[in-house]
Amino acid sequence: MKLWGGRFQKETDGLVNDFNSSIQFDQRLYREDIQGSMAHAAMLGQCGIISQEDAAAIQAGLEGILADIEAGKVEFTADNEDIHMNVEALLTQRIGDAGKRLHTARSRNDQVAVDLRLYLRREIGEIIQAILDFQQALAEKAKAHQKTVMPGYTHLQRAQPISFAQHLLAYCQMLARDVTRLEDCGRRMNQCPLGSGALAGTTYPIDRWQTAKALGFDAPMSNSLDGVSDRDYALELLSALSILMTHLSRLAEETILWCSWEFKFIELDDAYSTGSSIMPQKKNPDVAELVRGKTGRVYGDLMGLLTAMKGLALAYNKDMQEDKEPVFDAIDTVKMCLPVFTGMIETMRVLPENMRAAAGRGFINATDCADYLTKKGMPFRDAYTAVGKLVYYCTEHHKVLEELSLEELQTVSPLFEEDVYDALNLENCMEQRRSYGGPAVAETTRQIQEIESFIQEHKE
Ligand code: ARG
């Protein structure tokens, strides 16, 4: 008979049994479920709601179940619907009546909410550590390429000179925000729903502060209805993971471009590339493509849960059982993407000469040319127009700015002098961009130090 079978005259339909049960996926919450039950039982004992002997028997029984699950000795069953009822049924099988007292002053509604929060809190910690490793890999590559000039792009058109370090360090910043976003989400999540009961709290003299503290929460949730209805924490996490994946996906896209023959800025390591079954020459960036592809999947997880939640009257509705698979899927996906992407970055070969060659075409020093005239007294807008004319002249004559003679340059302004060639030199153009946050070596050094202390502060 079902745990809740008292009121029923008939067995559950077989299909319904499978349809209704969540044990296939919520068994991964077994540790948190047991942890929550232990805190609950200890509190019931201390508040005199159950005897200390029963509390102790429950404690010992749960420890045994935990050990057996971890040893692979426990078979869960869909007949017991979910992880909560599976554990409770096992406990009662093992310790008898004391097991039947565990669910006093509790509901699966607050139980599942506490389990999921505990689980996500731990996963957030692990994901943050994986992000830090990724940042470290980017910072290492950046250190090696502070002087590697590459074209910076807007509209995927060559725009102005930057260094490869500057480009990678931009991602370090995005990832630092991902870390703090996850921390923030973890902080807000860290309130305890246990004791909300089914929805309306309980008549027993429970101590919610005790269980909250025992489980490492900052406080019990303030409203029992909210305690069991809220899934903001899962949505926030999915949003934070979606944004993280956006960042990974943008770098994945760039990696794919960079290792194409059209760019050839980098060469991926063989261990991080795949071949074609028909084209012998192929070396494909499948890892980056999969990261980009899996981003859509994480967005789907977020959209799925947002949609599931949007029409639910308070408090618990079974729809909310649909919260687990998307969060698990998003977490699994992110946890796979991060380390494999880290390895791909660590092992990729950077080809500075190709970056430099690309930087040499596309007039990425045109702004510098206009700035040269401006610094000699011409209003910037006039300088802009003059250089625009030079660029047009160059395209007609298949030249770049630094290939023009002084006479050619002077056709648009007499202010051009011999020192213009220094001003147009790409290495100088990059190095002169010393404004805070710019690509000059001093600035990328500052950024690297900043990101390394961020990593230090957060590393466990
Ligand atoms: N398996 C359920 C879930 O994941 C647990 C809560 C069930 N509560 C209920 N009243 N049916 O949402």
CSV table of C-alpha atoms and ligand atoms in Angstrom, one decimal:
chain,number,residue,atom,x,y,z
A,1,MET,CA,0.0,0.0,0.0
A,2,LYS,CA,1.1,3.6,-0.7
A,3,LEU,CA,2.3,5.7,2.2
A,4,TRP,CA,-0.8,7.9,1.5
A,5,GLY,CA,-3.0,4.9,0.7
A,6,GLY,CA,-5.3,5.2,3.7
A,7,ARG,CA,-8.0,7.2,1.9
A,8,PHE,CA,-8.0,5.1,-1.3
A,9,GLN,CA,-10.1,2.1,-2.2
A,10,LYS,CA,-8.2,1.2,-5.4
A,11,GLU,CA,-4.6,0.6,-6.4
A,12,THR,CA,-3.0,3.3,-8.5
A,13,ASP,CA,-3.2,2.6,-12.3
A,14,GLY,CA,0.2,1.2,-13.5
A,15,LEU,CA,0.7,3.9,-16.0
A,16,VAL,CA,-0.2,6.6,-13.5
A,17,ASN,CA,2.2,5.1,-11.0
A,18,ASP,CA,5.1,5.6,-13.5
A,19,PHE,CA,3.8,8.9,-14.7
A,20,ASN,CA,3.4,10.3,-11.2
A,21,SER,CA,6.7,9.1,-9.8
A,22,SER,CA,9.9,11.2,-9.7
A,23,ILE,CA,12.2,8.7,-8.2
A,24,GLN,CA,14.0,8.1,-11.5
A,25,PHE,CA,15.4,11.6,-11.3
A,26,ASP,CA,15.0,12.9,-7.7
A,27,GLN,CA,17.1,10.0,-6.3
A,28,ARG,CA,20.1,12.2,-6.8
A,29,LEU,CA,18.7,14.2,-3.8
A,30,TYR,CA,19.2,11.2,-1.4
A,31,ARG,CA,22.0,12.8,0.6
A,32,GLU,CA,20.1,16.1,1.1
A,33,ASP,CA,16.9,14.3,1.9
A,34,ILE,CA,18.6,12.3,4.6
A,35,GLN,CA,20.5,15.4,5.9
A,36,GLY,CA,17.1,17.3,6.1
A,37,SER,CA,15.4,14.4,7.9
A,38,MET,CA,18.2,14.1,10.4
A,39,ALA,CA,17.9,17.8,11.3
A,40,HIS,CA,14.2,17.5,11.5
A,41,ALA,CA,14.3,14.4,13.7
A,42,ALA,CA,16.8,16.0,16.0
A,43,MET,CA,14.6,19.0,16.4
A,44,LEU,CA,11.5,16.9,17.0
A,45,GLY,CA,13.4,15.1,19.8
A,46,GLN,CA,14.7,18.3,21.4
A,47,CYS,CA,11.3,20.0,21.3
A,48,GLY,CA,9.7,17.0,22.9
A,49,ILE,CA,7.5,16.3,19.9
A,50,ILE,CA,8.9,12.8,19.7
A,51,SER,CA,11.0,10.9,22.3
A,52,GLN,CA,14.7,11.2,22.4
A,53,GLU,CA,14.9,7.5,21.9
A,54,ASP,CA,12.9,7.7,18.7
A,55,ALA,CA,15.0,10.6,17.5
A,56,ALA,CA,18.2,8.6,18.1
A,57,ALA,CA,16.7,5.5,16.4
A,58,ILE,CA,15.8,7.6,13.4
A,59,GLN,CA,19.2,9.1,13.3
A,60,ALA,CA,20.9,5.7,13.3
A,61,GLY,CA,18.5,4.3,10.8
A,62,LEU,CA,19.1,7.2,8.4
A,63,GLU,CA,22.8,6.8,8.7
A,64,GLY,CA,22.5,3.2,7.8
A,65,ILE,CA,20.4,4.0,4.8
A,66,LEU,CA,22.8,6.6,3.6
A,67,ALA,CA,25.7,4.2,3.9
A,68,ASP,CA,23.8,1.5,2.0
A,69,ILE,CA,22.7,3.9,-0.8
A,70,GLU,CA,26.3,5.0,-1.2
A,71,ALA,CA,27.4,1.4,-1.3
A,72,GLY,CA,24.9,0.7,-4.1
A,73,LYS,CA,22.9,-1.6,-1.9
A,74,VAL,CA,19.5,0.2,-2.1
A,75,GLU,CA,17.0,-0.3,-4.9
A,76,PHE,CA,14.5,2.5,-5.1
A,77,THR,CA,11.0,1.8,-6.4
A,78,ALA,CA,8.5,3.9,-8.3
A,79,ASP,CA,5.9,2.4,-6.1
A,80,ASN,CA,7.2,4.7,-3.4
A,81,GLU,CA,7.0,7.6,-5.9
A,82,ASP,CA,9.9,9.9,-4.9
A,83,ILE,CA,13.1,10.0,-2.9
A,84,HIS,CA,11.3,11.3,0.2
A,85,MET,CA,8.9,8.4,0.4
A,86,ASN,CA,11.5,5.8,-0.6
A,87,VAL,CA,13.7,6.8,2.3
A,88,GLU,CA,10.8,7.0,4.7
A,89,ALA,CA,9.6,3.6,3.7
A,90,LEU,CA,13.1,2.1,4.0
A,91,LEU,CA,13.5,3.7,7.5
A,92,THR,CA,10.2,2.2,8.7
A,93,GLN,CA,11.1,-1.2,7.3
A,94,ARG,CA,14.3,-1.0,9.3
A,95,ILE,CA,13.3,0.6,12.6
A,96,GLY,CA,9.6,0.2,12.8
A,97,ASP,CA,7.3,2.7,14.6
A,98,ALA,CA,10.0,5.3,15.3
A,99,GLY,CA,10.3,5.6,11.5
A,100,LYS,CA,6.7,6.3,11.2
A,101,ARG,CA,7.2,9.3,13.6
A,102,LEU,CA,9.7,11.1,11.3
A,103,HIS,CA,7.1,12.8,9.2
A,104,THR,CA,5.4,14.5,12.2
A,105,ALA,CA,5.1,18.3,11.6
A,106,ARG,CA,6.5,18.0,8.1
A,107,SER,CA,5.2,17.6,4.5
A,108,ARG,CA,6.9,16.5,1.3
A,109,ASN,CA,6.2,20.0,0.2
A,110,ASP,CA,8.7,21.6,2.6
A,111,GLN,CA,10.9,18.5,2.4
A,112,VAL,CA,11.4,18.7,-1.3
A,113,ALA,CA,12.0,22.5,-1.1
A,114,VAL,CA,14.7,22.0,1.5
A,115,ASP,CA,16.3,19.1,-0.3
A,116,LEU,CA,16.6,21.1,-3.6
A,117,ARG,CA,18.0,24.2,-1.9
A,118,LEU,CA,20.7,22.1,-0.1
A,119,TYR,CA,21.5,20.4,-3.3
A,120,LEU,CA,21.7,23.5,-5.4
A,121,ARG,CA,23.8,25.3,-2.8
A,122,ARG,CA,26.4,22.6,-3.0
A,123,GLU,CA,26.4,22.5,-6.8
A,124,ILE,CA,26.8,26.3,-7.0
A,125,GLY,CA,30.0,26.0,-5.0
A,126,GLU,CA,31.3,23.4,-7.4
A,127,ILE,CA,30.4,25.3,-10.5
A,128,ILE,CA,32.1,28.4,-9.1
A,129,GLN,CA,35.3,26.4,-8.6
A,130,ALA,CA,35.1,25.2,-12.2
A,131,ILE,CA,34.7,28.8,-13.5
A,132,LEU,CA,37.8,29.8,-11.5
A,133,ASP,CA,39.8,27.1,-13.2
A,134,PHE,CA,38.6,28.4,-16.6
A,135,GLN,CA,39.5,32.0,-15.7
A,136,GLN,CA,42.9,30.8,-14.6
A,137,ALA,CA,43.5,29.1,-18.0
A,138,LEU,CA,42.4,32.3,-19.8
A,139,ALA,CA,44.7,34.4,-17.6
A,140,GLU,CA,47.7,32.2,-18.3
A,141,LYS,CA,47.2,32.5,-22.0
A,142,ALA,CA,46.7,36.2,-21.6
A,143,LYS,CA,50.0,36.5,-19.7
A,144,ALA,CA,51.8,34.9,-22.7
A,145,HIS,CA,50.1,37.2,-25.2
A,146,GLN,CA,50.2,40.7,-23.8
A,147,LYS,CA,52.2,41.8,-26.8
A,148,THR,CA,50.4,39.7,-29.4
A,149,VAL,CA,48.7,42.2,-31.6
A,150,MET,CA,45.4,41.2,-33.2
A,151,PRO,CA,42.6,43.1,-34.9
A,152,GLY,CA,39.8,44.0,-32.5
A,153,TYR,CA,36.4,43.8,-34.3
A,154,THR,CA,33.1,45.5,-34.4
A,155,HIS,CA,30.4,44.0,-36.7
A,156,LEU,CA,33.0,41.3,-37.3
A,157,GLN,CA,34.9,44.0,-39.3
A,158,ARG,CA,38.4,44.8,-38.4
A,159,ALA,CA,38.2,47.9,-36.1
A,160,GLN,CA,41.2,48.8,-33.9
A,161,PRO,CA,44.3,47.0,-32.7
A,162,ILE,CA,44.2,45.1,-29.4
A,163,SER,CA,46.2,42.3,-27.9
A,164,PHE,CA,45.1,38.7,-27.7
A,165,ALA,CA,45.5,39.1,-23.9
A,166,GLN,CA,43.0,42.0,-23.9
A,167,HIS,CA,40.5,39.8,-25.8
A,168,LEU,CA,40.8,36.9,-23.4
A,169,LEU,CA,40.7,39.1,-20.3
A,170,ALA,CA,37.4,40.4,-21.5
A,171,TYR,CA,36.1,36.9,-20.9
A,172,CYS,CA,37.7,36.8,-17.5
A,173,GLN,CA,35.6,39.8,-16.5
A,174,MET,CA,32.4,38.2,-17.7
A,175,LEU,CA,33.2,35.0,-15.8
A,176,ALA,CA,33.9,37.0,-12.6
A,177,ARG,CA,30.4,38.4,-12.9
A,178,ASP,CA,29.1,34.9,-13.4
A,179,VAL,CA,30.8,33.9,-10.2
A,180,THR,CA,29.4,36.8,-8.2
A,181,ARG,CA,26.0,36.2,-9.7
A,182,LEU,CA,26.0,32.6,-8.6
A,183,GLU,CA,27.2,33.6,-5.2
A,184,ASP,CA,24.4,36.1,-4.9
A,185,CYS,CA,21.9,33.5,-6.0
A,186,GLY,CA,23.4,31.1,-3.4
A,187,ARG,CA,23.0,33.7,-0.7
A,188,ARG,CA,19.4,34.5,-1.5
A,189,MET,CA,18.7,30.7,-1.7
A,190,ASN,CA,20.1,30.1,1.7
A,191,GLN,CA,16.9,30.3,3.7
A,192,CYS,CA,15.2,27.3,5.1
A,193,PRO,CA,11.7,26.2,4.0
A,194,LEU,CA,11.6,23.3,6.5
A,195,GLY,CA,8.7,23.8,9.0
A,196,SER,CA,6.4,25.4,6.4
A,197,GLY,CA,4.6,22.0,6.4
A,198,ALA,CA,2.2,21.3,3.6
A,199,LEU,CA,1.5,25.1,3.3
A,200,ALA,CA,0.2,26.4,6.6
A,201,GLY,CA,2.9,25.6,9.1
A,202,THR,CA,2.1,23.3,12.0
A,203,THR,CA,0.4,23.1,15.4
A,204,TYR,CA,3.4,21.4,16.9
A,205,PRO,CA,5.9,23.5,18.9
A,206,ILE,CA,8.7,23.1,16.3
A,207,ASP,CA,11.8,25.2,16.3
A,208,ARG,CA,12.5,26.3,12.8
A,209,TRP,CA,15.6,28.3,13.8
A,210,GLN,CA,17.2,25.1,15.0
A,211,THR,CA,16.7,23.1,11.8
A,212,ALA,CA,17.7,26.2,9.7
A,213,LYS,CA,20.9,26.5,11.7
A,214,ALA,CA,21.6,22.8,11.7
A,215,LEU,CA,21.4,22.7,7.9
A,216,GLY,CA,23.6,25.7,7.4
A,217,PHE,CA,20.8,28.1,6.4
A,218,ASP,CA,20.9,31.8,7.4
A,219,ALA,CA,17.3,31.8,8.7
A,220,PRO,CA,14.0,30.0,8.2
A,221,MET,CA,11.8,31.3,5.5
A,222,SER,CA,9.4,33.9,6.8
A,223,ASN,CA,6.1,32.8,5.2
A,224,SER,CA,5.0,29.1,5.1
A,225,LEU,CA,3.1,29.5,1.9
A,226,ASP,CA,6.1,31.1,0.2
A,227,GLY,CA,8.3,28.5,1.8
A,228,VAL,CA,6.6,25.7,-0.2
A,229,SER,CA,5.6,27.7,-3.4
A,230,ASP,CA,8.8,29.5,-4.2
A,231,ARG,CA,11.1,28.3,-7.0
A,232,ASP,CA,12.8,31.6,-7.5
A,233,TYR,CA,16.0,30.1,-6.4
A,234,ALA,CA,15.9,27.5,-9.2
A,235,LEU,CA,14.9,30.1,-11.7
A,236,GLU,CA,17.7,32.4,-10.6
A,237,LEU,CA,20.2,29.7,-10.8
A,238,LEU,CA,19.0,28.7,-14.3
A,239,SER,CA,19.2,32.4,-15.3
A,240,ALA,CA,22.7,32.7,-14.0
A,241,LEU,CA,23.7,29.5,-15.7
A,242,SER,CA,22.1,30.7,-19.0
A,243,ILE,CA,24.2,33.9,-18.8
A,244,LEU,CA,27.3,31.9,-18.1
A,245,MET,CA,26.6,29.7,-21.1
A,246,THR,CA,26.1,32.8,-23.2
A,247,HIS,CA,29.6,33.8,-22.4
A,248,LEU,CA,31.0,30.3,-23.1
A,249,SER,CA,29.1,30.2,-26.3
A,250,ARG,CA,30.5,33.5,-27.5
A,251,LEU,CA,34.0,32.3,-26.9
A,252,ALA,CA,33.1,29.0,-28.5
A,253,GLU,CA,31.9,30.9,-31.6
A,254,GLU,CA,35.1,32.9,-31.7
A,255,THR,CA,37.2,29.8,-31.2
A,256,ILE,CA,35.4,28.2,-34.2
A,257,LEU,CA,36.1,31.3,-36.3
A,258,TRP,CA,39.7,31.6,-35.1
A,259,CYS,CA,40.6,28.0,-36.1
A,260,SER,CA,39.0,28.3,-39.5
A,261,TRP,CA,41.4,28.7,-42.5
A,262,GLU,CA,39.8,32.2,-43.0
A,263,PHE,CA,41.3,33.3,-39.7
A,264,LYS,CA,43.9,30.7,-38.5
A,265,PHE,CA,44.6,32.7,-35.4
A,266,ILE,CA,44.8,29.5,-33.4
A,267,GLU,CA,45.3,25.8,-33.8
A,268,LEU,CA,43.4,23.5,-31.5
A,269,ASP,CA,45.2,20.6,-29.9
A,270,ASP,CA,44.5,17.2,-31.6
A,271,ALA,CA,43.2,16.0,-28.3
A,272,TYR,CA,40.5,18.6,-28.4
A,273,SER,CA,39.5,18.3,-32.1
A,274,THR,CA,37.8,15.6,-34.2
A,275,GLY,CA,38.1,14.4,-37.7
A,276,SER,CA,35.7,13.7,-40.5
A,277,SER,CA,34.6,10.2,-41.7
A,278,ILE,CA,35.0,11.2,-45.3
A,279,MET,CA,37.3,14.3,-45.6
A,280,PRO,CA,40.8,13.3,-44.7
A,281,GLN,CA,42.0,16.8,-44.2
A,282,LYS,CA,39.5,17.8,-41.6
A,283,LYS,CA,40.2,18.9,-38.1
A,284,ASN,CA,36.9,20.1,-36.6
A,285,PRO,CA,36.3,22.2,-33.4
A,286,ASP,CA,33.5,19.9,-32.2
A,287,VAL,CA,34.1,20.8,-28.5
A,288,ALA,CA,33.5,24.5,-29.1
A,289,GLU,CA,30.5,23.7,-31.3
A,290,LEU,CA,29.0,21.5,-28.7
A,291,VAL,CA,29.4,24.2,-26.0
A,292,ARG,CA,27.6,26.6,-28.3
A,293,GLY,CA,24.9,24.0,-29.0
A,294,LYS,CA,24.4,23.1,-25.4
A,295,THR,CA,23.8,26.7,-24.6
A,296,GLY,CA,20.5,26.4,-26.3
A,297,ARG,CA,19.7,23.5,-24.1
A,298,VAL,CA,20.4,25.4,-20.9
A,299,TYR,CA,18.2,28.3,-22.2
A,300,GLY,CA,15.5,25.7,-22.8
A,301,ASP,CA,15.8,24.5,-19.2
A,302,LEU,CA,15.2,28.1,-18.0
A,303,MET,CA,12.3,28.7,-20.3
A,304,GLY,CA,10.7,25.3,-19.4
A,305,LEU,CA,10.7,26.1,-15.7
A,306,LEU,CA,9.6,29.7,-16.1
A,307,THR,CA,6.7,28.5,-18.1
A,308,ALA,CA,5.8,25.7,-15.7
A,309,MET,CA,5.7,28.2,-12.8
A,310,LYS,CA,3.9,31.1,-14.4
A,311,GLY,CA,0.3,30.0,-13.8
A,312,LEU,CA,0.5,28.2,-10.5
A,313,ALA,CA,-1.9,29.2,-7.7
A,314,LEU,CA,-0.4,29.0,-4.3
A,315,ALA,CA,0.9,26.8,-2.7
A,316,TYR,CA,2.3,23.5,-3.9
A,317,ASN,CA,1.2,22.0,-7.2
A,318,LYS,CA,2.5,18.9,-8.7
A,319,ASP,CA,3.7,20.8,-11.7
A,320,MET,CA,6.5,21.8,-9.5
A,321,GLN,CA,7.9,18.3,-9.6
A,322,GLU,CA,9.0,19.4,-13.1
A,323,ASP,CA,11.6,21.8,-11.5
A,324,LYS,CA,14.2,19.1,-11.0
A,325,GLU,CA,15.0,17.8,-14.4
A,326,PRO,CA,15.8,21.2,-15.9
A,327,VAL,CA,18.0,22.3,-13.0
A,328,PHE,CA,19.8,19.0,-13.0
A,329,ASP,CA,20.2,19.1,-16.8
A,330,ALA,CA,21.5,22.6,-16.7
A,331,ILE,CA,24.0,21.8,-13.9
A,332,ASP,CA,25.2,18.7,-15.6
A,333,THR,CA,25.6,20.5,-18.9
A,334,VAL,CA,27.6,23.4,-17.3
A,335,LYS,CA,29.7,21.0,-15.3
A,336,MET,CA,30.7,19.2,-18.5
A,337,CYS,CA,31.3,22.3,-20.6
A,338,LEU,CA,33.5,24.1,-18.2
A,339,PRO,CA,36.4,21.6,-17.7
A,340,VAL,CA,36.5,20.6,-21.3
A,341,PHE,CA,36.6,24.2,-22.5
A,342,THR,CA,39.3,24.9,-19.9
A,343,GLY,CA,41.4,22.1,-21.4
A,344,MET,CA,40.8,23.3,-24.9
A,345,ILE,CA,42.1,26.8,-24.0
A,346,GLU,CA,45.1,25.4,-22.1
A,347,THR,CA,46.2,23.3,-25.0
A,348,MET,CA,45.4,25.5,-28.0
A,349,ARG,CA,48.3,26.9,-30.0
A,350,VAL,CA,48.2,30.6,-30.6
A,351,LEU,CA,49.5,31.8,-34.0
A,352,PRO,CA,50.6,35.4,-33.4
A,353,GLU,CA,52.0,35.9,-36.9
A,354,ASN,CA,48.6,35.2,-38.4
A,355,MET,CA,47.0,37.6,-36.0
A,356,ARG,CA,49.6,40.2,-36.9
A,357,ALA,CA,49.1,39.7,-40.6
A,358,ALA,CA,45.3,40.1,-40.2
A,359,ALA,CA,45.9,43.2,-38.1
A,360,GLY,CA,48.0,44.6,-41.0
A,361,ARG,CA,45.1,44.7,-43.4
A,362,GLY,CA,41.8,46.4,-42.8
A,363,PHE,CA,43.0,49.9,-41.7
A,364,ILE,CA,42.7,49.2,-38.0
A,365,ASN,CA,45.1,52.2,-37.5
A,366,ALA,CA,42.7,54.6,-39.2
A,367,THR,CA,41.5,56.0,-35.9
A,368,ASP,CA,45.1,56.5,-34.8
A,369,CYS,CA,45.8,58.3,-38.0
A,370,ALA,CA,42.9,60.7,-37.3
A,371,ASP,CA,44.1,61.0,-33.7
A,372,TYR,CA,47.6,62.0,-35.1
A,373,LEU,CA,46.1,64.9,-37.0
A,374,THR,CA,43.9,65.8,-34.0
A,375,LYS,CA,46.9,65.9,-31.7
A,376,LYS,CA,48.5,68.3,-34.2
A,377,GLY,CA,45.6,70.7,-33.9
A,378,MET,CA,43.0,69.6,-36.4
A,379,PRO,CA,39.5,69.2,-35.0
A,380,PHE,CA,38.7,65.5,-34.7
A,381,ARG,CA,35.8,65.5,-37.1
A,382,ASP,CA,37.9,67.1,-39.9
A,383,ALA,CA,40.7,64.7,-39.2
A,384,TYR,CA,38.2,61.8,-39.4
A,385,THR,CA,37.1,63.0,-42.9
A,386,ALA,CA,40.7,63.5,-44.1
A,387,VAL,CA,41.6,60.0,-43.1
A,388,GLY,CA,38.4,58.7,-44.6
A,389,LYS,CA,39.7,60.1,-47.9
A,390,LEU,CA,43.1,58.5,-47.4
A,391,VAL,CA,41.4,55.1,-46.8
A,392,TYR,CA,39.4,55.5,-50.0
A,393,TYR,CA,42.6,56.4,-51.9
A,394,CYS,CA,44.3,53.3,-50.4
A,395,THR,CA,41.5,50.9,-51.4
A,396,GLU,CA,41.8,52.3,-55.0
A,397,HIS,CA,45.6,51.8,-55.0
A,398,HIS,CA,45.7,48.5,-53.0
A,399,LYS,CA,47.8,50.0,-50.2
A,400,VAL,CA,47.5,50.4,-46.5
A,401,LEU,CA,48.0,53.8,-44.7
A,402,GLU,CA,51.5,53.1,-43.6
A,403,GLU,CA,52.5,52.3,-47.2
A,404,LEU,CA,51.5,55.8,-48.4
A,405,SER,CA,54.4,58.3,-49.0
A,406,LEU,CA,54.5,61.5,-47.1
A,407,GLU,CA,53.5,63.3,-50.3
A,408,GLU,CA,50.5,61.1,-50.7
A,409,LEU,CA,49.5,61.7,-47.0
A,410,GLN,CA,50.0,65.4,-47.4
A,411,THR,CA,47.4,65.6,-50.2
A,412,VAL,CA,44.8,65.6,-47.4
A,413,SER,CA,46.7,67.6,-44.8
A,414,PRO,CA,50.0,69.4,-44.5
A,415,LEU,CA,50.1,68.4,-40.8
A,416,PHE,CA,51.5,65.0,-41.7
A,417,GLU,CA,55.2,64.6,-40.9
A,418,GLU,CA,57.8,61.8,-40.8
A,419,ASP,CA,56.6,60.8,-37.3
A,420,VAL,CA,53.3,59.7,-38.7
A,421,TYR,CA,54.8,56.3,-39.5
A,422,ASP,CA,55.5,55.7,-35.8
A,423,ALA,CA,51.9,56.7,-35.0
A,424,LEU,CA,50.7,54.2,-37.6
A,425,ASN,CA,52.8,51.4,-36.4
A,426,LEU,CA,50.4,48.8,-35.0
A,427,GLU,CA,52.5,47.8,-32.0
A,428,ASN,CA,52.6,51.5,-31.0
A,429,CYS,CA,48.9,51.9,-31.8
A,430,MET,CA,48.1,49.2,-29.3
A,431,GLU,CA,50.6,50.2,-26.7
A,432,GLN,CA,49.5,53.8,-26.8
A,433,ARG,CA,46.0,52.8,-25.7
A,434,ARG,CA,46.9,53.2,-22.1
A,435,SER,CA,43.6,54.5,-20.9
A,436,TYR,CA,42.2,52.5,-17.9
A,437,GLY,CA,40.9,49.2,-19.2
A,438,GLY,CA,42.8,49.5,-22.5
A,439,PRO,CA,45.0,46.9,-24.2
A,440,ALA,CA,48.5,48.4,-23.4
A,441,VAL,CA,50.7,46.0,-21.6
A,442,ALA,CA,50.6,48.0,-18.3
A,443,GLU,CA,46.8,47.7,-18.4
A,444,THR,CA,46.6,44.0,-19.3
A,445,THR,CA,49.1,43.4,-16.5
A,446,ARG,CA,46.8,45.2,-14.1
A,447,GLN,CA,43.8,43.2,-15.3
A,448,ILE,CA,45.7,39.9,-14.9
A,449,GLN,CA,46.6,40.8,-11.4
A,450,GLU,CA,43.0,41.8,-10.7
A,451,ILE,CA,41.7,38.5,-12.0
A,452,GLU,CA,44.3,36.5,-10.2
A,453,SER,CA,43.4,38.0,-6.9
A,454,PHE,CA,39.8,37.4,-7.6
A,455,ILE,CA,40.6,33.7,-8.2
A,456,GLN,CA,42.6,33.6,-5.0
A,457,GLU,CA,39.8,35.1,-3.0
A,458,HIS,CA,37.3,32.6,-4.3
A,459,LYS,CA,39.3,29.5,-4.6
A,460,GLU,CA,38.6,26.8,-2.0
B,1,ARG,N1,8.1,14.5,-5.7
B,1,ARG,C1,7.4,15.7,-5.3
B,1,ARG,C2,8.1,16.8,-6.0
B,1,ARG,O1,9.2,16.7,-6.5
B,1,ARG,C3,7.6,15.9,-3.8
B,1,ARG,C4,6.5,16.8,-3.3
B,1,ARG,C5,5.2,16.1,-3.4
B,1,ARG,N2,4.1,16.7,-2.7
B,1,ARG,C6,2.9,16.4,-2.9
B,1,ARG,N3,2.0,17.1,-2.3
B,1,ARG,N4,2.5,15.5,-3.8
B,1,ARG,O2,7.6,17.9,-6.2
